[in-house]
Short mmCIF file of C-alpha atoms in Angstrom, two decimals:
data_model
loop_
_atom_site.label_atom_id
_atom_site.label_comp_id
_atom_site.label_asym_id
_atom_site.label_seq_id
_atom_site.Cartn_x
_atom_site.Cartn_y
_atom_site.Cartn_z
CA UNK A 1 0.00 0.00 0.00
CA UNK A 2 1.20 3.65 -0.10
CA UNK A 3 0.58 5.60 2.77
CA UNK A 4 2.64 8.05 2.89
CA UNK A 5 2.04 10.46 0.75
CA UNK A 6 -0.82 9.49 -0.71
CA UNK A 7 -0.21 9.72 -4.27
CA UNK A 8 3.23 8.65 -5.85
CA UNK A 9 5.95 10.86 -7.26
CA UNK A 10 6.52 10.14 -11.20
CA UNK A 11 7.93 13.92 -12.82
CA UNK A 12 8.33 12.81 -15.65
CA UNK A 13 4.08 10.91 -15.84
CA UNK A 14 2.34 8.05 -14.53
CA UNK A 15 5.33 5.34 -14.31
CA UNK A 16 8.27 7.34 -15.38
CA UNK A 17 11.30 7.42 -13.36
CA UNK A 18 13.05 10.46 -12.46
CA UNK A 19 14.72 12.31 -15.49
CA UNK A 20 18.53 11.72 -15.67
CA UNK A 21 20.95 13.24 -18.21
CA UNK A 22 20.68 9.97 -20.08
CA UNK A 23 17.57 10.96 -21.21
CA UNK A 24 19.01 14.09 -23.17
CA UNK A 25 21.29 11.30 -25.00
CA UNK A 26 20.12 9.70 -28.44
CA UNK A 27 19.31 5.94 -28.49
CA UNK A 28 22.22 5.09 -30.38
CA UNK A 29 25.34 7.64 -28.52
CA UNK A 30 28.02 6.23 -27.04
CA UNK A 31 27.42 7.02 -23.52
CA UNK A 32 29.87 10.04 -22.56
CA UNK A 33 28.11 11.29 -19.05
CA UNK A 34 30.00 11.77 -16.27
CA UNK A 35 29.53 12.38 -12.96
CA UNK A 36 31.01 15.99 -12.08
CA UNK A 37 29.16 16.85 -15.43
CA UNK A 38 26.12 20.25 -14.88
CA UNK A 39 22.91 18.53 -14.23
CA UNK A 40 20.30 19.46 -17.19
CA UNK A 41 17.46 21.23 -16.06
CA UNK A 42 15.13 19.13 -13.98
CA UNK A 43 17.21 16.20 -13.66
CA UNK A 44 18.25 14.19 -11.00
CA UNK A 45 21.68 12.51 -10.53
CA UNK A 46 23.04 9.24 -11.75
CA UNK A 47 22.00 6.27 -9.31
CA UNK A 48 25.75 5.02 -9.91
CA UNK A 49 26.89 8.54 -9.19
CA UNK A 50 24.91 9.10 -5.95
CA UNK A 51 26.72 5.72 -5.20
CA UNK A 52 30.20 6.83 -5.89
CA UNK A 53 29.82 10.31 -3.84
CA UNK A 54 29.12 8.29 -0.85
CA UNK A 55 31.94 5.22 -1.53
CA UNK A 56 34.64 4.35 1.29
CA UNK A 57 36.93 4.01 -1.09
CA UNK A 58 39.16 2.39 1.82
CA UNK A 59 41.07 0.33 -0.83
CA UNK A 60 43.24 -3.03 -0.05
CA UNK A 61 45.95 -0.90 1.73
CA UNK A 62 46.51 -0.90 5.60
CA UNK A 63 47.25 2.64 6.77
CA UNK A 64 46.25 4.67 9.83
CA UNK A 65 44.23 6.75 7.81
CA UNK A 66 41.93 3.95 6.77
CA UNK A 67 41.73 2.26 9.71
CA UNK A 68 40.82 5.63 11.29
CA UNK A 69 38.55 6.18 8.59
CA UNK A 70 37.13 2.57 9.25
CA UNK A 71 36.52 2.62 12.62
CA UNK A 72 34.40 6.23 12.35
CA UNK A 73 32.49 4.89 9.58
CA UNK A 74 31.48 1.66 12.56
CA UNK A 75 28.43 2.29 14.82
CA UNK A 76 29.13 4.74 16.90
CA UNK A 77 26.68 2.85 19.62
CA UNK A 78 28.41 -0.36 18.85
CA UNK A 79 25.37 -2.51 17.62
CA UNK A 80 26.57 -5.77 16.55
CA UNK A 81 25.67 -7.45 13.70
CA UNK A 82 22.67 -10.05 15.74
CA UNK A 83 21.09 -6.33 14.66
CA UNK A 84 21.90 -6.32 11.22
CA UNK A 85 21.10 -9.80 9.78
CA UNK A 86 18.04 -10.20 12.78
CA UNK A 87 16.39 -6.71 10.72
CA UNK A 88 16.56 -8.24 7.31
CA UNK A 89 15.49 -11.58 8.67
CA UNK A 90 12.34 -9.83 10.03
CA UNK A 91 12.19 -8.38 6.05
CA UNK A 92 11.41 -11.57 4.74
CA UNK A 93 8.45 -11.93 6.91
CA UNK A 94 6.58 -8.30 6.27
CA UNK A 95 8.30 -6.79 3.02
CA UNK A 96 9.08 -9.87 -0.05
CA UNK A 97 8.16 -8.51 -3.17
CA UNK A 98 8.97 -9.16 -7.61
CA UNK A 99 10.92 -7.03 -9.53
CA UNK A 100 11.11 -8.47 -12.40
CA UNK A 101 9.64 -6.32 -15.28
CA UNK A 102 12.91 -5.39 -17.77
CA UNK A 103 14.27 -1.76 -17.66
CA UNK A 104 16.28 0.91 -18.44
CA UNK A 105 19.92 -0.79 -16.68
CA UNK A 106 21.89 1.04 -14.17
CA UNK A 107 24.28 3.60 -16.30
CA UNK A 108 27.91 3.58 -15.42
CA UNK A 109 29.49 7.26 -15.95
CA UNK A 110 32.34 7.71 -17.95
CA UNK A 111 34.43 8.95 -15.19
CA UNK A 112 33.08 6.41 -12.89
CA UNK A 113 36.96 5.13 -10.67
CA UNK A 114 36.36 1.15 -10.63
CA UNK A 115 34.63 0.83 -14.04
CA UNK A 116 36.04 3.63 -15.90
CA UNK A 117 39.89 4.41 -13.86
CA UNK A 118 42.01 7.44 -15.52
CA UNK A 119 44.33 5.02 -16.68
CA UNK A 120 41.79 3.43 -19.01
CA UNK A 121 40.85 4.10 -22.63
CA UNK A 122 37.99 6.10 -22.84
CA UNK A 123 35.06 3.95 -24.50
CA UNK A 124 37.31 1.02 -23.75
CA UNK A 125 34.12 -0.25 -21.75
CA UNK A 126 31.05 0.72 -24.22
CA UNK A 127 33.22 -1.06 -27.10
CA UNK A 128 33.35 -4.27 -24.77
CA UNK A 129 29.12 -3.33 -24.21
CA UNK A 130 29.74 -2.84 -20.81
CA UNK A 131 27.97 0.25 -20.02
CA UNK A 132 25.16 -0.59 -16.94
CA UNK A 133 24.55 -2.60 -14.53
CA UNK A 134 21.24 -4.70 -14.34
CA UNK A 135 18.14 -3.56 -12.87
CA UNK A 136 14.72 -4.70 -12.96
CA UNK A 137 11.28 -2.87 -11.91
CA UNK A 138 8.98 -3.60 -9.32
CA UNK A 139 5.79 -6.08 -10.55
CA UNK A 140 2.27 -4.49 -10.64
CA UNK A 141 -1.24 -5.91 -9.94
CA UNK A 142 -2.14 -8.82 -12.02
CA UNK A 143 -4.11 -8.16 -15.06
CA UNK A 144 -2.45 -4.18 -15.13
CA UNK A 145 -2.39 -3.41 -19.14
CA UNK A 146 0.08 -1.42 -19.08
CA UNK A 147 2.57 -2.03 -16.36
CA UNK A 148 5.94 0.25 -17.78
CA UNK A 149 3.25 2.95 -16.98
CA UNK A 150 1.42 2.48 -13.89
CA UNK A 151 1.77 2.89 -10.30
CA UNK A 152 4.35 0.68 -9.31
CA UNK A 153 4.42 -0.36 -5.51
CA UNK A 154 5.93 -3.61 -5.21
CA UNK A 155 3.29 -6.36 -4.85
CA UNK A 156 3.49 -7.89 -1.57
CA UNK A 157 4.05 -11.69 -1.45
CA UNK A 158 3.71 -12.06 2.64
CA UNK A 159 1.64 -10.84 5.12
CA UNK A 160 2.21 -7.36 7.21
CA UNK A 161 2.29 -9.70 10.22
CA UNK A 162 4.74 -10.61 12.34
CA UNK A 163 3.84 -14.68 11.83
CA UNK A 164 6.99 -16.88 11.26
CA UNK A 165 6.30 -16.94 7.82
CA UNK A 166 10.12 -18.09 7.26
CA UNK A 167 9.52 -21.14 9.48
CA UNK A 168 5.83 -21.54 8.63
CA UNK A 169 4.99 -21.16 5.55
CA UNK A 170 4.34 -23.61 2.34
CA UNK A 171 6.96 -24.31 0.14
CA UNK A 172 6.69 -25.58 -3.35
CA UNK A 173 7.71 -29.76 -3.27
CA UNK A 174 9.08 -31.57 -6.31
CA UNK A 175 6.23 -33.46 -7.06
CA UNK A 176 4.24 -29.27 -7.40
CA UNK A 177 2.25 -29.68 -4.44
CA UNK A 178 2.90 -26.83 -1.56
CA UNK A 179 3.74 -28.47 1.55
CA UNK A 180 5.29 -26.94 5.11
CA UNK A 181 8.56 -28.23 7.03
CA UNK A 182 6.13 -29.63 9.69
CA UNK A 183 7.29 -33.40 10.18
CA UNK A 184 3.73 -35.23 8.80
CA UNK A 185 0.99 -34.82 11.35
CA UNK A 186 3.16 -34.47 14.25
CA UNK A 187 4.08 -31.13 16.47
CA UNK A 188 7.46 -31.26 15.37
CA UNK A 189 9.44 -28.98 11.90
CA UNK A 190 11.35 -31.40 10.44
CA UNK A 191 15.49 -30.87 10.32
CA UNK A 192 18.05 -32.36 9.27
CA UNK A 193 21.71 -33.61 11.18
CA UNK A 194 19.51 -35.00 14.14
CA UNK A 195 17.89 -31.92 14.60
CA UNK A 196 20.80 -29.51 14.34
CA UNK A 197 19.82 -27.79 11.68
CA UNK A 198 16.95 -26.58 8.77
CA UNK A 199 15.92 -29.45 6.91
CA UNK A 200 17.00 -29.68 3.09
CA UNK A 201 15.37 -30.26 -0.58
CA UNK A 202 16.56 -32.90 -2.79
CA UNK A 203 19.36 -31.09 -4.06
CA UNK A 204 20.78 -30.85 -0.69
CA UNK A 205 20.00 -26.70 -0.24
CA UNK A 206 18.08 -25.39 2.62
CA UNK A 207 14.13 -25.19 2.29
CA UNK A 208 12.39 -21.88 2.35
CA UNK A 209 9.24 -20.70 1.85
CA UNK A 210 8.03 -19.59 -1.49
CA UNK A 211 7.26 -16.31 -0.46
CA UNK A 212 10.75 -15.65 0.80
CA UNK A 213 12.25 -17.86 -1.99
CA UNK A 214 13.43 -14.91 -3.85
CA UNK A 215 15.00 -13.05 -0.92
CA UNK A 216 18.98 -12.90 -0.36
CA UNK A 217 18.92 -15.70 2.59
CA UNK A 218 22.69 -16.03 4.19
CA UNK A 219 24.36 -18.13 6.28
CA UNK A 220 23.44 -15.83 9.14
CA UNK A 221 19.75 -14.99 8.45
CA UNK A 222 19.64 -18.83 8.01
CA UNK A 223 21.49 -19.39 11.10
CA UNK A 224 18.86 -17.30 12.59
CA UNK A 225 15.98 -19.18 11.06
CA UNK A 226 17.45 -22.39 12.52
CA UNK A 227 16.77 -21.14 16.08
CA UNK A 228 13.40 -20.55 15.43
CA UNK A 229 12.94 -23.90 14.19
CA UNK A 230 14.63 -25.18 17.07
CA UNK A 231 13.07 -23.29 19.62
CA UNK A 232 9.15 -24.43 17.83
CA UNK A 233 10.44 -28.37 18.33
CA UNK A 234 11.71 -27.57 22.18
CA UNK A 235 8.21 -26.36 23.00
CA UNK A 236 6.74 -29.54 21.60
CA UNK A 237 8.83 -31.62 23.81
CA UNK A 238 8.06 -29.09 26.69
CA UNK A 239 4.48 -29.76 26.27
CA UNK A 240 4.55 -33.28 26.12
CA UNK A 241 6.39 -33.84 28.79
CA UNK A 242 3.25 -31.54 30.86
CA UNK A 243 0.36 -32.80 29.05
CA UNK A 244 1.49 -36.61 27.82
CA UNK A 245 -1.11 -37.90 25.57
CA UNK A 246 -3.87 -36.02 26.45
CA UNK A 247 -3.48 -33.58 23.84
CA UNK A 248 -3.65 -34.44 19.97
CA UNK A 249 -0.50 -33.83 17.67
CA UNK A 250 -2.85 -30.97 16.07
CA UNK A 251 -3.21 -29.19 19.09
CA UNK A 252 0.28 -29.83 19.88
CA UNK A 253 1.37 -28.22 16.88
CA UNK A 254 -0.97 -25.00 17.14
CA UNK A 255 0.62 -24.56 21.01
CA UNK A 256 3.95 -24.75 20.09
CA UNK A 257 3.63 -22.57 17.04
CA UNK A 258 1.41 -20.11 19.13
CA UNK A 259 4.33 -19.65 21.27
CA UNK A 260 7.38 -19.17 18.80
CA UNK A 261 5.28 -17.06 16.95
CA UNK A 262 4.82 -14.81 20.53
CA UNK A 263 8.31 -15.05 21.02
CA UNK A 264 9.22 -14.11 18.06
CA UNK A 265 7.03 -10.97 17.90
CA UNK A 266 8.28 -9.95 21.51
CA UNK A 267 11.69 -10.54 20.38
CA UNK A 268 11.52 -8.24 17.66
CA UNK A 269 9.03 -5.28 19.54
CA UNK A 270 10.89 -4.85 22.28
CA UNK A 271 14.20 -6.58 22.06
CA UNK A 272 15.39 -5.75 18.16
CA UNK A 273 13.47 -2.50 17.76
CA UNK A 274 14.43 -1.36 21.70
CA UNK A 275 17.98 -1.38 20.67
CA UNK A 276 17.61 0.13 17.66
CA UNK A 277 15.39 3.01 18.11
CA UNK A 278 16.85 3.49 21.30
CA UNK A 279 13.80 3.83 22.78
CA UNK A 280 10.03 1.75 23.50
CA UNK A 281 7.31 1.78 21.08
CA UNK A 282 3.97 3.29 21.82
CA UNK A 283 2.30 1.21 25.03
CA UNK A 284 0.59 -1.30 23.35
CA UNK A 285 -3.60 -0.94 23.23
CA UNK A 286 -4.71 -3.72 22.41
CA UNK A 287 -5.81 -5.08 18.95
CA UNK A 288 -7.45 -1.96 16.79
CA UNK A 289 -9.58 -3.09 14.12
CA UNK A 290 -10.00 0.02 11.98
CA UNK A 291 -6.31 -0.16 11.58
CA UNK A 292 -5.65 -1.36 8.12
CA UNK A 293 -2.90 -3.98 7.89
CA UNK A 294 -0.25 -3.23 4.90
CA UNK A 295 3.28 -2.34 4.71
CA UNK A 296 3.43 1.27 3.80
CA UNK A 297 6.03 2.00 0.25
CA UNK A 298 7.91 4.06 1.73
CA UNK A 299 8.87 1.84 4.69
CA UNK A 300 9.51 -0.85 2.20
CA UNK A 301 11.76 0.76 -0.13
CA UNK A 302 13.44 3.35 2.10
CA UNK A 303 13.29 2.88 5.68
CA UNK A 304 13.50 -0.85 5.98
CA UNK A 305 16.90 -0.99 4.31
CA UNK A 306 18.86 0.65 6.36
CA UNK A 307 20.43 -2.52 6.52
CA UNK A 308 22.27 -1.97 3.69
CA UNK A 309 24.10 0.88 4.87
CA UNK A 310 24.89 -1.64 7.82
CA UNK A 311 26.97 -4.48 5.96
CA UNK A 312 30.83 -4.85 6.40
CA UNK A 313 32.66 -5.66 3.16
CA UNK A 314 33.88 -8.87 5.28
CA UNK A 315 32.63 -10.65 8.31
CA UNK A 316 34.68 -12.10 11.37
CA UNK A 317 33.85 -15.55 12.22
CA UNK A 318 36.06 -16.20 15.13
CA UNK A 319 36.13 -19.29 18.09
CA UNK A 320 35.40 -19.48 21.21
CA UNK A 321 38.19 -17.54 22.88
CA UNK A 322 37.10 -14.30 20.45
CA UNK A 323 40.27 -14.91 17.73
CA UNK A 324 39.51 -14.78 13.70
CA UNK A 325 39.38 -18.21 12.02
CA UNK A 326 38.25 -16.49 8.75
CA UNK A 327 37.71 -13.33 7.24
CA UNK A 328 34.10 -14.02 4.86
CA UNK A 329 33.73 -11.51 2.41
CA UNK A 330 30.14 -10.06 1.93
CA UNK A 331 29.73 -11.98 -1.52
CA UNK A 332 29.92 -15.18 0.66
CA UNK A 333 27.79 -14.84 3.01
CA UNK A 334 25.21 -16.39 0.91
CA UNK A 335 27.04 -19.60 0.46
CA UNK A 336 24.53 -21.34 3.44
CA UNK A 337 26.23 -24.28 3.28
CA UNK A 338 28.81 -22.67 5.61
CA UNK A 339 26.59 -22.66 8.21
CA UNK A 340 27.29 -25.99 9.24
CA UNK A 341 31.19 -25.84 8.35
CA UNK A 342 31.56 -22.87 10.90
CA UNK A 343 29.00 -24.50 12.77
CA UNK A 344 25.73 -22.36 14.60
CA UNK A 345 27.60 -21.62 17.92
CA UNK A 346 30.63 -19.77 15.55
CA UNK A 347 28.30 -18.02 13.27
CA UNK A 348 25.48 -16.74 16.15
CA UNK A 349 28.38 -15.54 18.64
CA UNK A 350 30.19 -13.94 15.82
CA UNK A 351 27.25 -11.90 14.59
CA UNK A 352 27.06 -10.53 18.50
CA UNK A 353 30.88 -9.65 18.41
CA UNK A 354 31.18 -7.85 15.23
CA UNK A 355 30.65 -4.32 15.04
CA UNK A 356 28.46 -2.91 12.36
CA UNK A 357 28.52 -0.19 10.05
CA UNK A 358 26.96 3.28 10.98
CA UNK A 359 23.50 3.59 9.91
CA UNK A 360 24.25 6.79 7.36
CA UNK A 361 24.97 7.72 4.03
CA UNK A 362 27.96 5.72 3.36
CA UNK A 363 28.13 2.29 1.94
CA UNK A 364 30.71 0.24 1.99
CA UNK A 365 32.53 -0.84 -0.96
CA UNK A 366 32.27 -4.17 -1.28
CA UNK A 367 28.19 -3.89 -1.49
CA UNK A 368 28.61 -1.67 -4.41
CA UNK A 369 30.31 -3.95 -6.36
CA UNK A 370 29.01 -7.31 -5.39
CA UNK A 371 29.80 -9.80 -7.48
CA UNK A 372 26.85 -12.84 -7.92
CA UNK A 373 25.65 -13.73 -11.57
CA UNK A 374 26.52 -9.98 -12.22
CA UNK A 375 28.05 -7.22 -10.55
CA UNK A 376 25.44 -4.82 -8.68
CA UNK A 377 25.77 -1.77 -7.01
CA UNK A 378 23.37 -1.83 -3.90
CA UNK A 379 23.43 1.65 -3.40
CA UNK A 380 22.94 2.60 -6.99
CA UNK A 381 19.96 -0.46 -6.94
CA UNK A 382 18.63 1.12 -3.84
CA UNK A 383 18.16 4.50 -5.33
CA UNK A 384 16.76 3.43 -8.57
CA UNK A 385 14.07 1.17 -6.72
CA UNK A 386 12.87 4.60 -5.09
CA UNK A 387 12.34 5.90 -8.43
CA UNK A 388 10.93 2.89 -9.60
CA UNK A 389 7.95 3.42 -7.19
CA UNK A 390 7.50 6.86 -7.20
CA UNK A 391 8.72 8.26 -3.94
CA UNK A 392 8.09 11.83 -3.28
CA UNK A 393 10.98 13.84 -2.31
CA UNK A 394 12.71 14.32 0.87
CA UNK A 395 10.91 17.36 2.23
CA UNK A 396 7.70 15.44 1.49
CA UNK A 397 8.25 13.13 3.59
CA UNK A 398 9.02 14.97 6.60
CA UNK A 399 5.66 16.57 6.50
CA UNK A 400 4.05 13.60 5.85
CA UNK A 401 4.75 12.54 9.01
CA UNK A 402 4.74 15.76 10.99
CA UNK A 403 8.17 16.59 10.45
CA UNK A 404 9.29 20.25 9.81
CA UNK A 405 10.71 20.79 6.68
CA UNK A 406 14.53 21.22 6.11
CA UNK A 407 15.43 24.37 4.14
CA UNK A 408 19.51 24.49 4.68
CA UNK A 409 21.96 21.62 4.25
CA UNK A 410 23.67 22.18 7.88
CA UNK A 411 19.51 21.47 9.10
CA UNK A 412 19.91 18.36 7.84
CA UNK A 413 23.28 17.29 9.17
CA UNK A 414 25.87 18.78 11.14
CA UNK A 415 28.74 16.88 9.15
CA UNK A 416 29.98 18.94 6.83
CA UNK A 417 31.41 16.57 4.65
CA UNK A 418 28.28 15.24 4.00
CA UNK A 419 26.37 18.24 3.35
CA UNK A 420 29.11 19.63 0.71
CA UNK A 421 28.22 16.46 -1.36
CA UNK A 422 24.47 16.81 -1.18
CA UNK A 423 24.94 20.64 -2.26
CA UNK A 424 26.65 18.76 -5.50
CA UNK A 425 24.25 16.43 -5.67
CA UNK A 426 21.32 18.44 -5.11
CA UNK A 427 22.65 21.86 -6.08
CA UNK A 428 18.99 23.58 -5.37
CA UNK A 429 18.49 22.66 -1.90
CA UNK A 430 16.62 20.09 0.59
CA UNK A 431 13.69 20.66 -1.35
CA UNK A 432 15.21 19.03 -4.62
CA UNK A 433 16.99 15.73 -2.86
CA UNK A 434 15.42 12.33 -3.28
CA UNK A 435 14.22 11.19 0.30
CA UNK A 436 16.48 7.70 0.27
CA UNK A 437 19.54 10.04 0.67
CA UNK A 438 18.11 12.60 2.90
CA UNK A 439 16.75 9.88 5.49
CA UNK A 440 20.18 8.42 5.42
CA UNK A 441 22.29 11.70 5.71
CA UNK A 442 19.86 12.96 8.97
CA UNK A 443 21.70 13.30 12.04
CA UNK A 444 20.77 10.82 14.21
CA UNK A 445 18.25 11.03 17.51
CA UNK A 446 19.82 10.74 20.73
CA UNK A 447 20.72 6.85 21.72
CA UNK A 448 19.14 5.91 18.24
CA UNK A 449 20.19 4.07 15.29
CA UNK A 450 18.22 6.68 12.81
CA UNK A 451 17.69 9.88 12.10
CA UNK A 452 14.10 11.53 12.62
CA UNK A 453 12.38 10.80 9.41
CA UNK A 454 13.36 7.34 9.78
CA UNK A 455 12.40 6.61 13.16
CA UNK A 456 9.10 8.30 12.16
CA UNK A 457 8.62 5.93 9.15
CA UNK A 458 9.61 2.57 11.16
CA UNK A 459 7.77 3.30 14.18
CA UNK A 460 4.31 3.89 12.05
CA UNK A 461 4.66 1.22 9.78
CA UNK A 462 5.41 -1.32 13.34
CA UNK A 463 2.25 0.04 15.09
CA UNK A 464 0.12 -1.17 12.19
CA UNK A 465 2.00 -4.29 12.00
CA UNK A 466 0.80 -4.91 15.86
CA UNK A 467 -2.32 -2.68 15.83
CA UNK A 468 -3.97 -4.84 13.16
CA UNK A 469 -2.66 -8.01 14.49
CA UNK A 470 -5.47 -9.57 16.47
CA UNK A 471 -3.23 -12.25 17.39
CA UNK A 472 -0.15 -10.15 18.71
CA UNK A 473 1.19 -11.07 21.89
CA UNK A 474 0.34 -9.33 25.37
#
């Protein structure tokens, strides 16, 4: 749904992204725009660009400077990384969505430093046909005529509950059917390694749920899933050892899964969003049922992936005394089979005693140039899914939620590195920036994680996830 605003932000018409000066450029040029190039009139940066303004750039070297450098850009409150990978795991159960309509790619500029260095031969790229990186739009309504021009959302696939659906829900079987990872009529999920672990399909990969099929799982959102499982299959032994056979399996089942999911939704109310809000939600009231359940656009696309800006370009999995038995890059985390080679004790404690990145405009390098089937630029992805769906500009959003507007760069942050590259970015003011970099570049709230426009955004969009819950815990 799209709550806030109401209506979406296409300049350009219904469905058109925001102009760019690759729109000034005939179909068949050689692409020749660079970054430090005048915007045109109306237009609004390169994604890549955006990207490259707010790089590390820390490089392979080992210098004071970058380790300086490294450590400021760390969070400042010392979150660990539990935080990081526990906030996308809670993703997959309230925001999965397609994007899988074909589009206009990412554009790489001419003077872009990893694609395009000084010491290469200009057009050396565009002669290979490497001039973009992929990018795909968000799916539309079933049955929309016209879906390159309509309002594009992102089409839920889950509920706006907090419900497990990671652990819970129906995955598609090889013979087509949709089955669940409960273990045949019984109260217990069925695992694998004598109940150490997730269980597996047929091709020896961890199952998931269709709906969260498509979502980036890693060894430590998995590792996280496996506790859940764990923890449904401990309450069923729990209970039978209480109630012996006076219950039925069914009833066993509905218990046990009553209780994880409770668990699950105080864990991530009070314990996950507590830390990193820095603060309690609203006193819970009591189910509201003129509170419409959906997951707002904005939260989806802008506020709920903060996350990115979170991510180390590698990860520390150390032993039990605390030392480094391997440095995993962040293109490796989503080899799951690791899971079991580092085993769940390594991976959980070393998610608690790794520091994560700053919640803020910076990303680090290695998630803008991640290297799967082809090389994507989160950032740059990030920014052009905003587009994509139409959402408003920064300003905008503060009202929309009873902010007051920002009028002067220094308003919106006090460091001033930051605001000399959103004055090049966004030459004409607050007014003119795109509301993914604003949120990101706020200074943040005392003891919080975010800025004010997204603490605003996240603590909305949770009170309707619990308002409209009529099952939420109490």
């Amino acid at each position: 749904m799209r709550e806030f605003p109401p209506g979406p932000f296409y300049p350009n018409g219904v469905g058109k992204m925001l102009k760019t000066p690759m729109d000034s450029l005939p179909n068949n040029a050689v692409p020749t725009v660079k970054c430090v190039d005048p915007l045109p009139i109306g237009a609004f940066p390169l994604p890549r660009c955006i990207s490259n303004e707010f790089a590390y750039n820390l490089g392979p070297s080992i210098n004071l400077n970058n380790l300086k450098q490294q450590s400021e850009l760390r969070s400042r409150r010392r979150t660990n990384h539990m935080a990081t990978w526990f906030g996308q795991y809670i993703s997959f159960d309230i925001t999965v969505s397609l994007t899988t309509i074909p589009s206009n790619p990412i554009y790489i500029p001419a003077d872009d430093a990893t694609f395009n260095p000084p010491s290469s031969i200009p057009g050396e790229l565009p002669a290979k046909g490497v001039t973009s990186l992929p990018f795909n739009l968000s799916e539309v309504l079933p049955g929309t005529s016209d879906p390159l021009n309509s309002v594009r959302n992102g089409v839920s696939l889950v509920s706006p509950l907090l419900d497990l659906d990671m652990v819970y829900g129906a995955y598609n079987a090889p013979d087509g059917t949709f089955k669940t990872i409960r273990n045949g009529t019984s109260c217990y999920l069925l695992t694998t390694d004598n109940g150490k672990y997730p269980p597996k399909d047929d091709s020896g990969n961890y199952i998931r749920s269709t709906s969260t099929s498509s979502r980036s799982w890693t060894l430590f959102t998995m590792a996280i899933n496996t506790i859940w499982i764990r923890e449904h299959n401990r309450k069923c032994k729990d209970l039978f050892d209480i109630h012996g056979n006076s219950w039925t399996d069914q009833r066993y089942f509905e218990e046990a899964r009553r209780w994880n999911i409770a668990l699950f939704q105080k864990t991530a109310s009070e314990e996950y969003l507590g830390t990193v809000l820095g603060r309690p939600l609203p006193a819970y009231e009591g189910y509201k049922p003129d509170v419409v359940p959906g997951i707002d656009t904005f939260f989806a696309t802008v506020s709920f992936r903060y996350g990115h800006s979170e991510l180390s370009d590698s990860y520390r999995i150390q032993d039990m005394y605390g030392d480094t038995i391997y440095d995993l890059p962040l293109e490796r985390t989503k080899e799951e089979n690791l899971l079991e080679a580092f085993g769940l004790d390594r991976v959980l404690s070393s998610m608690a005693l790794h520091r994560q990145e700053e919640v803020d405009v910076f990303f680090n390098d290695a998630s803008r140039n991640l290297n799967f089937s082809h090389i994507y630029d989160l950032y740059a992805f990030d920014i052009s899914r905003t587009r994509d769906r139409g959402i408003a500009l920064y300003n905008v959003f503060r009202e929309a939620y009873g902010l007051p507007r920002k009028n002067t760069w220094e308003e919106v942050t006090s460091n001033k590195y930051i605001s000399n590259r959103l004055q090049f970015l966004y030459p004409n003011g607050p007014d003119t920036m795109e509301a993914f970099v604003g949120a990101f570049s706020e200074d943040h709230l005392d003891g919080s994680n975010f800025g004010e426009l997204l603490n605003a955004s996240i603590v909305t969009q949770v009170c309707i996830c619990i308002f409209s819950c009529f099952f939420f815990f109490n």
